[in-house]
Backbone as CSV, one residue per row, in Angstrom:
resi,resn,N_x,N_y,N_z,CA_x,CA_y,CA_z,C_x,C_y,C_z
1,UNK,16.350,-18.223,-19.808,15.460,-17.416,-18.880,16.391,-16.637,-17.931
2,UNK,15.796,-15.448,-17.377,16.464,-14.659,-16.845,16.125,-15.206,-15.208
3,UNK,17.230,-14.854,-14.308,17.070,-15.037,-13.161,16.139,-13.871,-12.069
4,UNK,14.979,-14.536,-11.648,14.212,-13.192,-10.805,14.832,-13.171,-9.226
5,UNK,14.891,-11.750,-8.742,15.322,-11.687,-7.441,13.924,-11.118,-6.831
6,UNK,13.516,-12.180,-5.865,12.231,-11.937,-5.103,12.299,-11.482,-3.923
7,UNK,11.734,-10.417,-3.269,11.626,-9.934,-1.901,10.689,-10.296,-1.394
8,UNK,10.287,-11.334,-0.526,9.284,-12.093,-0.102,9.105,-12.046,1.576
9,UNK,8.233,-12.799,2.012,8.456,-12.767,3.815,7.253,-11.763,4.064
10,UNK,6.646,-10.976,3.086,5.615,-9.911,3.651,4.381,-10.070,3.070
11,UNK,3.536,-11.018,3.510,3.958,-11.873,4.551,4.298,-13.522,3.862
12,UNK,4.482,-14.219,4.736,5.113,-15.580,3.789,4.055,-16.188,3.132
13,UNK,2.845,-16.330,3.363,1.671,-16.931,2.666,1.890,-16.359,1.078
14,UNK,1.818,-14.978,0.918,1.652,-14.675,-0.459,3.106,-14.954,-1.133
15,UNK,4.265,-15.021,-0.540,5.406,-15.382,-1.281,5.478,-16.685,-1.574
16,UNK,4.661,-17.633,-0.805,4.194,-18.982,-1.328,3.333,-19.192,-2.503
17,UNK,2.465,-18.190,-2.680,1.381,-18.360,-3.750,2.036,-17.569,-4.873
18,UNK,3.176,-16.461,-4.726,3.818,-16.030,-5.808,4.675,-17.188,-6.511
19,UNK,5.242,-18.316,-5.668,6.176,-19.043,-5.877,5.735,-20.056,-6.648
20,UNK,4.597,-20.629,-6.440,3.567,-21.613,-7.099,3.430,-20.933,-8.467
21,UNK,2.739,-19.533,-8.323,2.388,-18.887,-9.807,3.095,-18.824,-10.759
22,UNK,4.418,-18.159,-10.185,5.617,-18.150,-11.241,5.854,-19.567,-11.789
23,UNK,5.967,-20.679,-11.077,6.331,-21.836,-11.733,5.228,-22.412,-12.531
24,UNK,4.025,-22.294,-12.290,2.928,-22.522,-13.371,3.334,-21.723,-14.525
25,UNK,3.131,-20.406,-14.406,3.371,-19.771,-15.640,4.254,-20.035,-16.488
26,UNK,5.609,-20.360,-15.467,6.820,-20.413,-16.687,6.583,-22.039,-17.259
27,UNK,5.976,-22.781,-16.678,5.368,-24.090,-17.164,4.955,-23.991,-18.398
28,UNK,3.918,-23.258,-18.369,2.781,-23.150,-19.584,3.531,-22.509,-20.660
29,UNK,4.469,-21.618,-20.214,5.178,-20.586,-21.350,6.252,-21.470,-21.934
30,UNK,6.877,-22.361,-21.329,8.148,-22.820,-21.504,7.858,-24.398,-22.170
31,UNK,6.956,-25.180,-21.302,6.884,-26.525,-21.505,7.542,-27.443,-20.579
32,UNK,7.451,-28.661,-20.800,8.325,-29.768,-20.262,8.381,-29.602,-18.875
33,UNK,9.653,-29.669,-18.222,9.886,-29.547,-16.704,10.632,-28.516,-16.403
34,UNK,10.240,-27.423,-17.228,10.749,-26.294,-16.762,10.359,-25.484,-15.437
35,UNK,10.851,-24.916,-14.904,10.592,-23.998,-13.451,11.471,-22.737,-13.448
36,UNK,10.666,-22.237,-12.496,11.409,-20.612,-12.399,12.651,-20.417,-11.632
37,UNK,13.602,-19.674,-12.568,14.953,-19.604,-11.921,14.830,-18.252,-11.136
38,UNK,15.033,-18.423,-9.894,14.791,-17.290,-9.016,15.627,-17.312,-7.668
39,UNK,15.474,-16.153,-7.113,16.337,-16.005,-5.809,15.468,-15.440,-5.034
40,UNK,14.885,-16.078,-3.689,14.199,-15.512,-2.853,14.643,-14.649,-1.631
41,UNK,14.632,-13.723,-1.305,15.083,-13.194,0.051,13.916,-12.838,0.687
42,UNK,13.698,-13.576,1.758,12.425,-13.512,2.713,12.885,-12.925,3.826
43,UNK,12.169,-11.808,4.284,12.009,-10.715,5.248,11.268,-11.281,6.169
44,UNK,11.644,-10.805,7.627,11.025,-11.183,8.858,9.996,-9.922,8.729
45,UNK,8.487,-10.394,8.429,7.665,-9.574,8.340,7.239,-8.801,9.646
46,UNK,7.246,-9.273,10.985,7.158,-8.564,11.927,8.031,-7.531,12.078
47,UNK,9.105,-7.596,11.690,10.080,-6.411,11.775,9.515,-5.241,10.875
48,UNK,9.255,-5.550,9.550,8.685,-4.886,8.783,7.651,-3.949,8.870
49,UNK,6.582,-4.685,9.436,4.998,-4.075,9.777,5.299,-3.180,10.998
50,UNK,6.237,-3.760,12.033,6.657,-2.892,13.197,7.128,-1.348,12.704
51,UNK,7.998,-1.519,11.820,8.697,-0.029,11.487,7.623,0.657,10.790
52,UNK,6.639,0.074,9.880,5.984,0.736,9.148,4.772,1.390,10.350
53,UNK,4.363,0.257,11.125,3.221,0.664,12.165,3.741,2.010,12.947
54,UNK,5.117,1.946,13.340,5.586,3.076,14.233,6.238,4.269,13.441
55,UNK,5.830,4.221,12.057,6.299,5.459,11.462,7.651,5.575,10.821
56,UNK,8.301,4.208,11.080,9.758,4.371,10.744,9.923,3.886,9.124
57,UNK,9.347,4.656,8.163,9.367,4.197,6.954,10.588,4.103,6.519
58,UNK,11.799,4.817,6.871,13.049,4.497,6.532,13.754,3.259,6.714
59,UNK,13.412,2.790,8.111,13.701,1.424,8.451,13.326,0.352,7.743
60,UNK,12.139,0.454,7.350,11.276,-0.771,6.522,11.865,-0.483,4.847
61,UNK,12.302,0.575,4.305,12.647,0.748,3.139,14.082,0.593,2.982
62,UNK,14.894,0.566,4.482,16.493,0.009,4.271,16.496,-1.491,4.245
63,UNK,15.449,-2.116,5.114,15.280,-3.449,4.943,15.177,-4.039,3.791
64,UNK,14.346,-3.592,2.854,13.970,-3.867,1.550,15.321,-3.489,0.672
65,UNK,15.750,-2.396,0.767,17.079,-2.126,-0.074,18.002,-3.386,0.130
66,UNK,18.318,-3.629,1.433,19.305,-4.716,1.746,18.852,-5.960,1.129
67,UNK,17.797,-6.511,1.129,17.266,-7.433,0.558,17.470,-7.628,-1.269
68,UNK,17.116,-6.421,-1.811,17.499,-5.943,-3.070,18.717,-6.460,-3.659
69,UNK,19.688,-5.774,-2.494,21.325,-6.215,-2.794,21.547,-7.444,-2.823
70,UNK,21.092,-7.972,-1.872,21.169,-9.487,-1.524,20.744,-10.329,-2.691
71,UNK,19.632,-10.107,-3.274,19.270,-10.657,-4.391,19.847,-10.533,-5.738
72,UNK,20.568,-9.226,-5.848,21.249,-9.067,-6.962,22.796,-9.656,-6.670
73,UNK,23.240,-9.573,-5.597,24.595,-10.439,-5.485,24.443,-11.839,-5.792
74,UNK,23.168,-12.487,-5.631,22.817,-13.834,-5.672,22.538,-14.187,-7.268
75,UNK,22.417,-13.308,-8.351,22.654,-13.399,-9.318,21.052,-12.981,-10.101
76,UNK,20.397,-12.095,-9.192,19.196,-11.864,-9.743,19.305,-10.302,-10.971
77,UNK,18.560,-10.852,-12.248,18.871,-10.022,-13.591,17.821,-9.243,-13.661
78,UNK,16.674,-9.077,-12.670,15.354,-8.492,-12.424,14.697,-8.511,-10.988
79,UNK,14.236,-7.784,-10.649,13.733,-7.745,-9.186,12.205,-7.311,-8.871
80,UNK,11.755,-8.015,-8.013,10.148,-7.670,-7.922,9.729,-8.066,-6.460
81,UNK,8.925,-6.953,-6.023,8.494,-6.965,-4.604,7.280,-7.931,-4.257
82,UNK,7.160,-9.063,-3.555,6.177,-10.079,-3.595,4.940,-9.297,-2.551
83,UNK,4.668,-8.017,-2.502,3.474,-7.264,-1.879,3.364,-5.986,-2.377
84,UNK,2.101,-5.906,-2.491,1.567,-4.708,-2.817,2.246,-3.314,-1.767
85,UNK,1.909,-3.598,-0.747,2.558,-2.690,0.364,3.886,-2.281,0.266
86,UNK,4.798,-3.274,0.080,6.306,-3.161,-0.265,6.536,-2.155,-1.206
87,UNK,5.688,-1.891,-2.391,6.097,-0.965,-3.293,6.110,0.416,-2.954
88,UNK,5.786,0.653,-1.752,6.066,2.371,-1.257,7.667,2.581,-1.447
89,UNK,8.431,1.356,-1.398,9.919,1.217,-1.363,10.296,0.887,-2.978
90,UNK,9.616,0.968,-3.726,9.996,0.311,-5.037,11.334,0.926,-5.691
91,UNK,11.224,2.371,-5.738,12.193,3.243,-6.514,13.458,2.881,-5.786
92,UNK,13.514,2.726,-4.429,14.790,2.745,-3.434,15.005,1.231,-3.808
93,UNK,14.254,0.229,-4.107,14.776,-1.293,-3.911,15.176,-1.640,-5.390
94,UNK,14.754,-0.830,-6.446,15.342,-0.909,-7.911,16.697,-0.214,-8.002
95,UNK,16.863,1.076,-7.284,18.260,1.551,-7.011,19.033,0.986,-6.577
96,UNK,19.059,0.126,-5.437,19.592,-0.674,-4.841,20.279,-1.862,-5.729
97,UNK,19.279,-2.412,-6.132,19.251,-3.542,-7.115,20.211,-3.454,-8.319
98,UNK,20.109,-2.317,-8.940,20.333,-1.782,-9.966,20.100,-2.957,-11.565
99,UNK,18.804,-3.118,-11.203,18.411,-4.212,-12.415,16.578,-3.513,-12.578
100,UNK,15.945,-4.005,-13.594,14.722,-3.619,-13.862,13.692,-4.334,-12.691
101,UNK,12.931,-3.137,-12.133,11.839,-3.679,-11.248,10.518,-4.005,-11.948
102,UNK,9.627,-5.022,-11.666,8.463,-5.346,-12.325,7.549,-4.698,-11.300
103,UNK,6.873,-3.565,-11.328,6.073,-3.170,-10.721,4.450,-3.504,-10.728
104,UNK,4.004,-3.967,-9.376,2.823,-4.363,-9.375,1.444,-3.576,-9.941
105,UNK,1.441,-2.275,-9.318,0.430,-1.174,-9.833,0.642,-0.776,-11.526
106,UNK,1.834,-0.791,-11.985,1.839,-0.340,-13.119,1.374,-1.785,-14.098
107,UNK,1.704,-2.703,-14.016,1.373,-4.031,-15.000,-0.137,-4.184,-14.576
108,UNK,-0.632,-3.952,-13.243,-2.027,-4.471,-13.040,-2.842,-3.069,-13.703
109,UNK,-2.653,-2.081,-13.751,-3.344,-0.858,-14.615,-3.145,-1.158,-16.057
110,UNK,-2.030,-1.614,-16.771,-1.787,-1.683,-18.280,-2.675,-2.895,-18.549
111,UNK,-2.768,-4.283,-17.617,-3.655,-5.132,-18.095,-5.133,-4.740,-18.315
112,UNK,-5.518,-4.181,-17.136,-7.116,-3.774,-17.115,-7.261,-3.002,-17.945
113,UNK,-6.780,-1.550,-18.221,-7.128,-1.186,-19.441,-6.786,-1.349,-20.727
114,UNK,-5.824,-2.804,-20.983,-5.716,-3.266,-22.328,-7.131,-4.167,-22.450
115,UNK,-7.437,-4.890,-21.410,-8.642,-5.791,-21.620,-9.936,-5.296,-21.344
116,UNK,-10.274,-3.942,-20.764,-11.538,-3.507,-20.585,-11.256,-1.947,-20.755
117,UNK,-11.124,-1.642,-22.172,-10.779,-0.196,-22.562,-11.987,0.902,-22.293
118,UNK,-13.165,0.291,-21.868,-14.353,1.203,-21.671,-14.552,1.326,-20.074
119,UNK,-13.516,0.479,-19.357,-13.636,0.789,-17.888,-13.007,2.131,-17.498
120,UNK,-13.690,2.563,-16.387,-13.341,3.831,-15.986,-13.016,4.118,-14.699
121,UNK,-13.846,3.725,-13.813,-13.779,3.493,-12.330,-13.185,2.349,-11.536
122,UNK,-12.333,2.090,-10.893,-11.755,0.938,-10.420,-12.065,0.905,-8.928
123,UNK,-12.737,0.006,-8.252,-12.364,-0.206,-6.712,-11.128,-0.690,-6.307
124,UNK,-10.386,-0.425,-5.078,-9.142,-0.713,-4.818,-9.426,-1.289,-3.171
125,UNK,-8.888,-2.473,-3.213,-8.850,-2.997,-1.827,-7.359,-3.302,-1.579
126,UNK,-6.695,-2.652,-0.400,-5.274,-2.999,-0.133,-4.919,-2.261,1.376
127,UNK,-4.246,-2.624,1.834,-3.823,-1.956,3.193,-3.835,-0.731,3.206
128,UNK,-4.078,0.018,4.429,-4.144,1.368,4.529,-2.630,2.006,4.279
129,UNK,-1.629,1.333,4.554,-0.098,1.415,4.411,-0.181,1.712,2.604
130,UNK,-0.674,0.921,1.745,-0.577,0.922,0.346,-1.585,1.947,-0.272
131,UNK,-2.653,2.042,0.410,-3.652,3.066,0.155,-3.354,4.694,0.059
132,UNK,-2.349,4.927,1.483,-1.791,6.189,1.561,-0.380,6.381,0.790
133,UNK,0.093,5.313,0.473,1.278,5.822,-0.466,0.791,6.051,-2.082
134,UNK,1.675,6.891,-2.567,1.216,7.468,-3.911,1.390,6.713,-5.278
135,UNK,2.044,5.357,-4.901,2.317,4.415,-6.200,1.047,4.335,-6.735
136,UNK,-0.043,3.873,-6.076,-1.528,3.373,-6.652,-1.887,4.658,-7.549
137,UNK,-2.120,5.682,-6.888,-2.754,6.754,-7.682,-2.095,7.099,-8.863
138,UNK,-0.485,7.149,-8.846,0.234,7.336,-9.951,0.182,6.406,-10.853
139,UNK,0.502,5.164,-10.630,0.503,4.363,-11.828,-0.848,3.210,-12.239
140,UNK,-1.909,3.245,-11.245,-3.050,2.556,-11.571,-4.191,3.684,-11.888
141,UNK,-4.133,4.908,-11.233,-4.774,5.890,-11.304,-4.401,6.678,-12.443
142,UNK,-3.785,7.515,-12.264,-3.337,8.510,-13.344,-2.597,8.036,-14.622
143,UNK,-1.973,7.303,-14.266,-0.876,6.510,-15.179,-1.625,5.598,-15.979
144,UNK,-2.863,4.696,-15.494,-3.626,3.998,-16.508,-4.901,4.671,-16.788
145,UNK,-5.363,5.772,-16.388,-6.093,6.539,-16.753,-7.691,6.078,-16.003
146,UNK,-7.309,5.498,-14.648,-8.865,4.909,-14.216,-8.896,6.074,-12.700
147,UNK,-10.170,6.488,-12.571,-10.597,6.975,-11.214,-10.624,6.052,-10.222
148,UNK,-9.931,6.127,-9.195,-10.348,5.320,-8.074,-10.900,5.269,-6.938
149,UNK,-11.820,4.220,-6.893,-12.724,4.310,-5.443,-12.246,3.521,-4.385
150,UNK,-11.893,4.383,-3.372,-11.190,3.830,-2.240,-12.198,3.508,-1.007
151,UNK,-11.508,2.533,-0.287,-12.619,2.208,1.119,-12.338,3.505,2.204
152,UNK,-13.425,3.926,2.824,-13.451,4.867,3.588,-12.677,4.526,5.181
153,UNK,-12.325,5.330,5.970,-11.444,5.194,7.042,-12.084,3.682,7.936
154,UNK,-13.418,3.653,8.017,-13.847,2.442,8.759,-13.727,1.160,8.227
155,UNK,-13.758,1.396,6.463,-13.577,0.083,5.953,-12.192,-0.382,6.035
156,UNK,-11.465,0.623,5.643,-9.840,0.675,5.842,-9.391,-0.386,7.085
157,UNK,-10.051,0.073,8.322,-9.741,-0.559,9.450,-10.111,-2.154,9.392
158,UNK,-11.306,-2.487,8.980,-11.941,-3.665,8.882,-10.737,-4.517,7.624
159,UNK,-10.484,-3.665,6.642,-9.801,-4.557,5.677,-8.399,-4.679,6.302
160,UNK,-7.601,-3.881,7.309,-6.372,-4.297,7.900,-6.465,-5.257,8.779
161,UNK,-7.801,-5.037,9.484,-7.704,-6.289,10.555,-7.750,-7.834,9.879
162,UNK,-8.364,-7.777,8.701,-8.711,-9.283,8.040,-7.074,-9.407,7.290
163,UNK,-6.376,-8.538,6.722,-5.190,-8.758,6.167,-3.857,-9.076,7.094
164,UNK,-3.930,-8.266,8.196,-2.633,-8.341,9.162,-3.080,-9.438,10.254
165,UNK,-4.333,-10.061,10.012,-4.514,-11.158,11.217,-4.526,-12.361,10.650
166,UNK,-5.826,-12.991,10.144,-5.908,-14.502,9.915,-5.017,-14.654,8.435
167,UNK,-5.259,-13.786,7.503,-4.726,-13.859,6.203,-3.342,-13.813,6.141
168,UNK,-2.473,-13.011,6.672,-1.214,-13.014,7.009,-0.600,-14.207,7.624
169,UNK,-1.491,-14.833,8.472,-1.084,-16.099,9.150,-1.272,-17.312,8.331
170,UNK,-1.659,-17.037,7.081,-2.357,-18.265,6.310,-3.541,-19.080,6.632
171,UNK,-4.440,-18.292,7.254,-5.525,-18.828,7.744,-6.872,-18.290,7.189
172,UNK,-6.798,-18.319,5.692,-8.102,-17.842,5.160,-9.091,-18.479,5.249
173,UNK,-10.207,-17.853,5.391,-11.539,-18.852,5.684,-12.521,-18.118,4.660
174,UNK,-13.735,-18.755,4.444,-14.725,-17.912,4.074,-15.413,-17.006,4.703
175,UNK,-15.156,-17.084,5.961,-15.993,-15.746,6.923,-14.831,-14.650,6.540
176,UNK,-13.572,-14.778,6.158,-12.760,-13.504,5.696,-13.453,-13.052,4.504
177,UNK,-13.645,-14.060,3.603,-14.013,-13.681,2.141,-15.563,-12.658,2.259
178,UNK,-16.545,-13.439,3.336,-17.575,-12.688,3.757,-17.195,-11.019,3.860
179,UNK,-16.140,-10.931,4.563,-16.033,-9.602,5.053,-15.416,-8.683,3.735
180,UNK,-14.706,-9.325,2.690,-14.169,-8.564,1.650,-15.304,-8.638,0.683
181,UNK,-16.167,-9.427,0.593,-17.471,-9.632,-0.266,-18.267,-8.131,0.145
182,UNK,-18.417,-8.054,1.419,-19.008,-6.981,1.565,-18.483,-5.292,1.312
183,UNK,-17.288,-5.421,1.387,-16.563,-4.032,1.046,-16.374,-3.756,-0.403
184,UNK,-16.169,-5.324,-1.427,-16.455,-5.045,-2.593,-17.814,-4.539,-2.936
185,UNK,-19.024,-5.037,-2.230,-20.341,-4.596,-2.656,-20.463,-3.085,-2.319
186,UNK,-19.709,-2.514,-1.344,-19.653,-1.219,-1.065,-18.928,-0.111,-2.153
187,UNK,-18.200,-0.676,-2.331,-17.445,0.063,-3.551,-18.208,0.042,-4.695
188,UNK,-18.581,-1.285,-4.876,-19.603,-1.035,-6.533,-20.772,-0.272,-6.208
189,UNK,-21.285,-0.332,-5.181,-22.307,0.839,-4.975,-22.023,2.381,-5.208
190,UNK,-20.682,2.401,-4.974,-20.114,3.819,-5.129,-19.834,4.020,-6.907
191,UNK,-20.022,2.954,-7.588,-19.599,3.260,-8.922,-18.538,2.807,-9.498
192,UNK,-17.866,1.647,-8.774,-16.645,1.025,-9.216,-17.062,-0.141,-9.993
193,UNK,-16.744,-0.174,-11.316,-17.057,-0.984,-12.252,-16.140,-2.248,-12.499
194,UNK,-15.206,-2.467,-11.517,-14.386,-3.444,-11.407,-13.789,-3.478,-9.899
195,UNK,-12.941,-4.181,-9.411,-12.576,-4.194,-8.264,-10.950,-5.174,-8.351
196,UNK,-10.221,-4.207,-7.923,-8.721,-4.647,-7.874,-8.193,-5.149,-6.420
197,UNK,-7.969,-6.409,-6.489,-7.337,-7.066,-4.999,-6.046,-6.542,-4.903
198,UNK,-5.710,-5.429,-4.205,-4.432,-4.821,-4.447,-3.754,-5.092,-3.008
199,UNK,-4.052,-6.475,-2.677,-3.005,-6.937,-1.620,-2.659,-8.296,-1.821
200,UNK,-1.547,-8.808,-1.777,-1.253,-10.236,-2.253,-2.033,-11.259,-1.321
201,UNK,-2.347,-11.101,-0.081,-2.979,-11.948,1.000,-4.460,-11.960,0.536
202,UNK,-5.018,-10.907,-0.334,-6.615,-11.226,-0.774,-6.561,-12.365,-1.793
203,UNK,-5.618,-12.758,-2.602,-5.612,-13.800,-3.189,-5.937,-15.017,-2.718
204,UNK,-5.915,-15.504,-1.351,-6.192,-16.725,-0.889,-7.719,-16.733,-0.504
205,UNK,-8.615,-15.601,-0.652,-10.068,-15.688,-0.429,-10.649,-15.458,-1.538
206,UNK,-10.024,-15.097,-2.813,-10.439,-14.692,-3.893,-11.865,-16.104,-4.439
207,UNK,-11.484,-17.065,-4.212,-12.395,-18.223,-4.819,-13.834,-18.077,-3.992
208,UNK,-13.693,-17.491,-2.751,-15.174,-17.376,-2.068,-15.762,-15.912,-2.134
209,UNK,-14.964,-14.923,-2.935,-15.652,-13.692,-3.008,-16.857,-13.491,-3.803
210,UNK,-17.999,-13.005,-3.382,-19.056,-12.621,-4.134,-18.965,-11.264,-4.438
211,UNK,-19.011,-10.898,-5.743,-18.640,-9.563,-6.245,-19.618,-9.170,-7.435
212,UNK,-20.521,-8.391,-7.541,-21.306,-7.963,-8.940,-20.346,-7.353,-9.969
213,UNK,-19.008,-7.124,-9.696,-18.030,-6.598,-10.509,-16.979,-7.321,-10.972
214,UNK,-16.159,-7.410,-12.243,-15.204,-8.404,-11.990,-14.012,-8.084,-11.147
215,UNK,-13.433,-9.229,-10.673,-12.320,-9.027,-9.662,-11.103,-9.149,-10.457
216,UNK,-9.982,-8.363,-9.948,-8.732,-8.526,-10.683,-7.954,-8.609,-9.598
217,UNK,-7.198,-9.734,-9.742,-6.029,-10.247,-9.032,-4.735,-9.609,-9.300
218,UNK,-4.256,-8.889,-8.336,-3.151,-7.950,-8.557,-1.702,-9.039,-8.730
219,UNK,-1.819,-10.354,-7.842,-0.953,-11.007,-7.463,-0.718,-11.841,-8.896
220,UNK,-2.101,-12.348,-9.309,-1.549,-13.239,-10.520,-1.185,-12.211,-11.859
221,UNK,-1.666,-11.106,-11.740,-1.236,-10.123,-12.982,0.104,-9.835,-12.889
222,UNK,0.710,-9.808,-11.529,2.015,-9.257,-11.297,2.778,-10.342,-11.601
223,UNK,2.634,-11.651,-11.515,3.419,-12.981,-11.510,3.518,-13.036,-13.057
224,UNK,2.337,-13.087,-13.651,2.573,-13.186,-15.026,3.476,-12.232,-15.863
225,UNK,3.362,-11.049,-15.412,4.273,-9.970,-15.792,5.819,-10.137,-15.487
226,UNK,6.077,-10.765,-14.283,7.441,-11.153,-14.081,7.836,-12.298,-14.901
227,UNK,6.755,-13.111,-15.328,7.227,-14.232,-15.959,7.828,-13.671,-17.558
228,UNK,6.785,-12.660,-18.046,7.190,-12.268,-19.209,8.593,-11.693,-19.412
229,UNK,8.959,-11.006,-18.178,10.190,-10.152,-18.313,11.504,-11.547,-18.110
230,UNK,11.007,-12.409,-17.365,12.182,-13.558,-17.210,12.446,-14.453,-18.469
231,UNK,11.478,-14.431,-19.527,11.501,-15.067,-20.638,11.782,-14.197,-21.840
232,UNK,11.770,-13.026,-21.669,11.996,-12.002,-22.628,13.418,-12.098,-23.122
233,UNK,13.494,-12.152,-24.832,14.792,-12.551,-25.315,15.735,-11.228,-24.973
């Protein structure tokens, strides 16, 4: 098993979810008492989000590059960013680590295209930072052949308020899921055939989300892809 370097803390509840998923998938894959061999470098979310909000993307990127180097120094043989939003720095992180990076958008697009070859229009729920970054369009849209249906400006503000409020604090509730359900319905009404939960914090409310279209949890898809890379010969 390869050692995975995991850049987490953005925010901590999603890092907790990833750690659980990675170990569950490793146990299913290898059986017995096997668990995930990994190094977690946990960032201070307040510092990262402040840099992003204030337009200091270079500062946020530098924090993630430092985390990547720390993970590599601790023995990481592959790297993963445990947040969709953090993938704005994916290229820099991979360069800093010098090992393969498992990219959430690429893996999500590939899995949906493989399982649903006739699906063409995907709704995407993510932070404004992630929606504004090019990686979703490049890898989930153009790269996987999907047309993306995105929230409008007001819907993005609603989504950000939920993600950076209760969900980032680990306080998920059915009330938050109701907000997400409304956003899902709006994207389906505009032609989305499936909805990607493109933020790790949204996984916490998935069991309560009501949606007329299939939901694709990027966190679980990403975790399974990380495990495949960890166990690849």
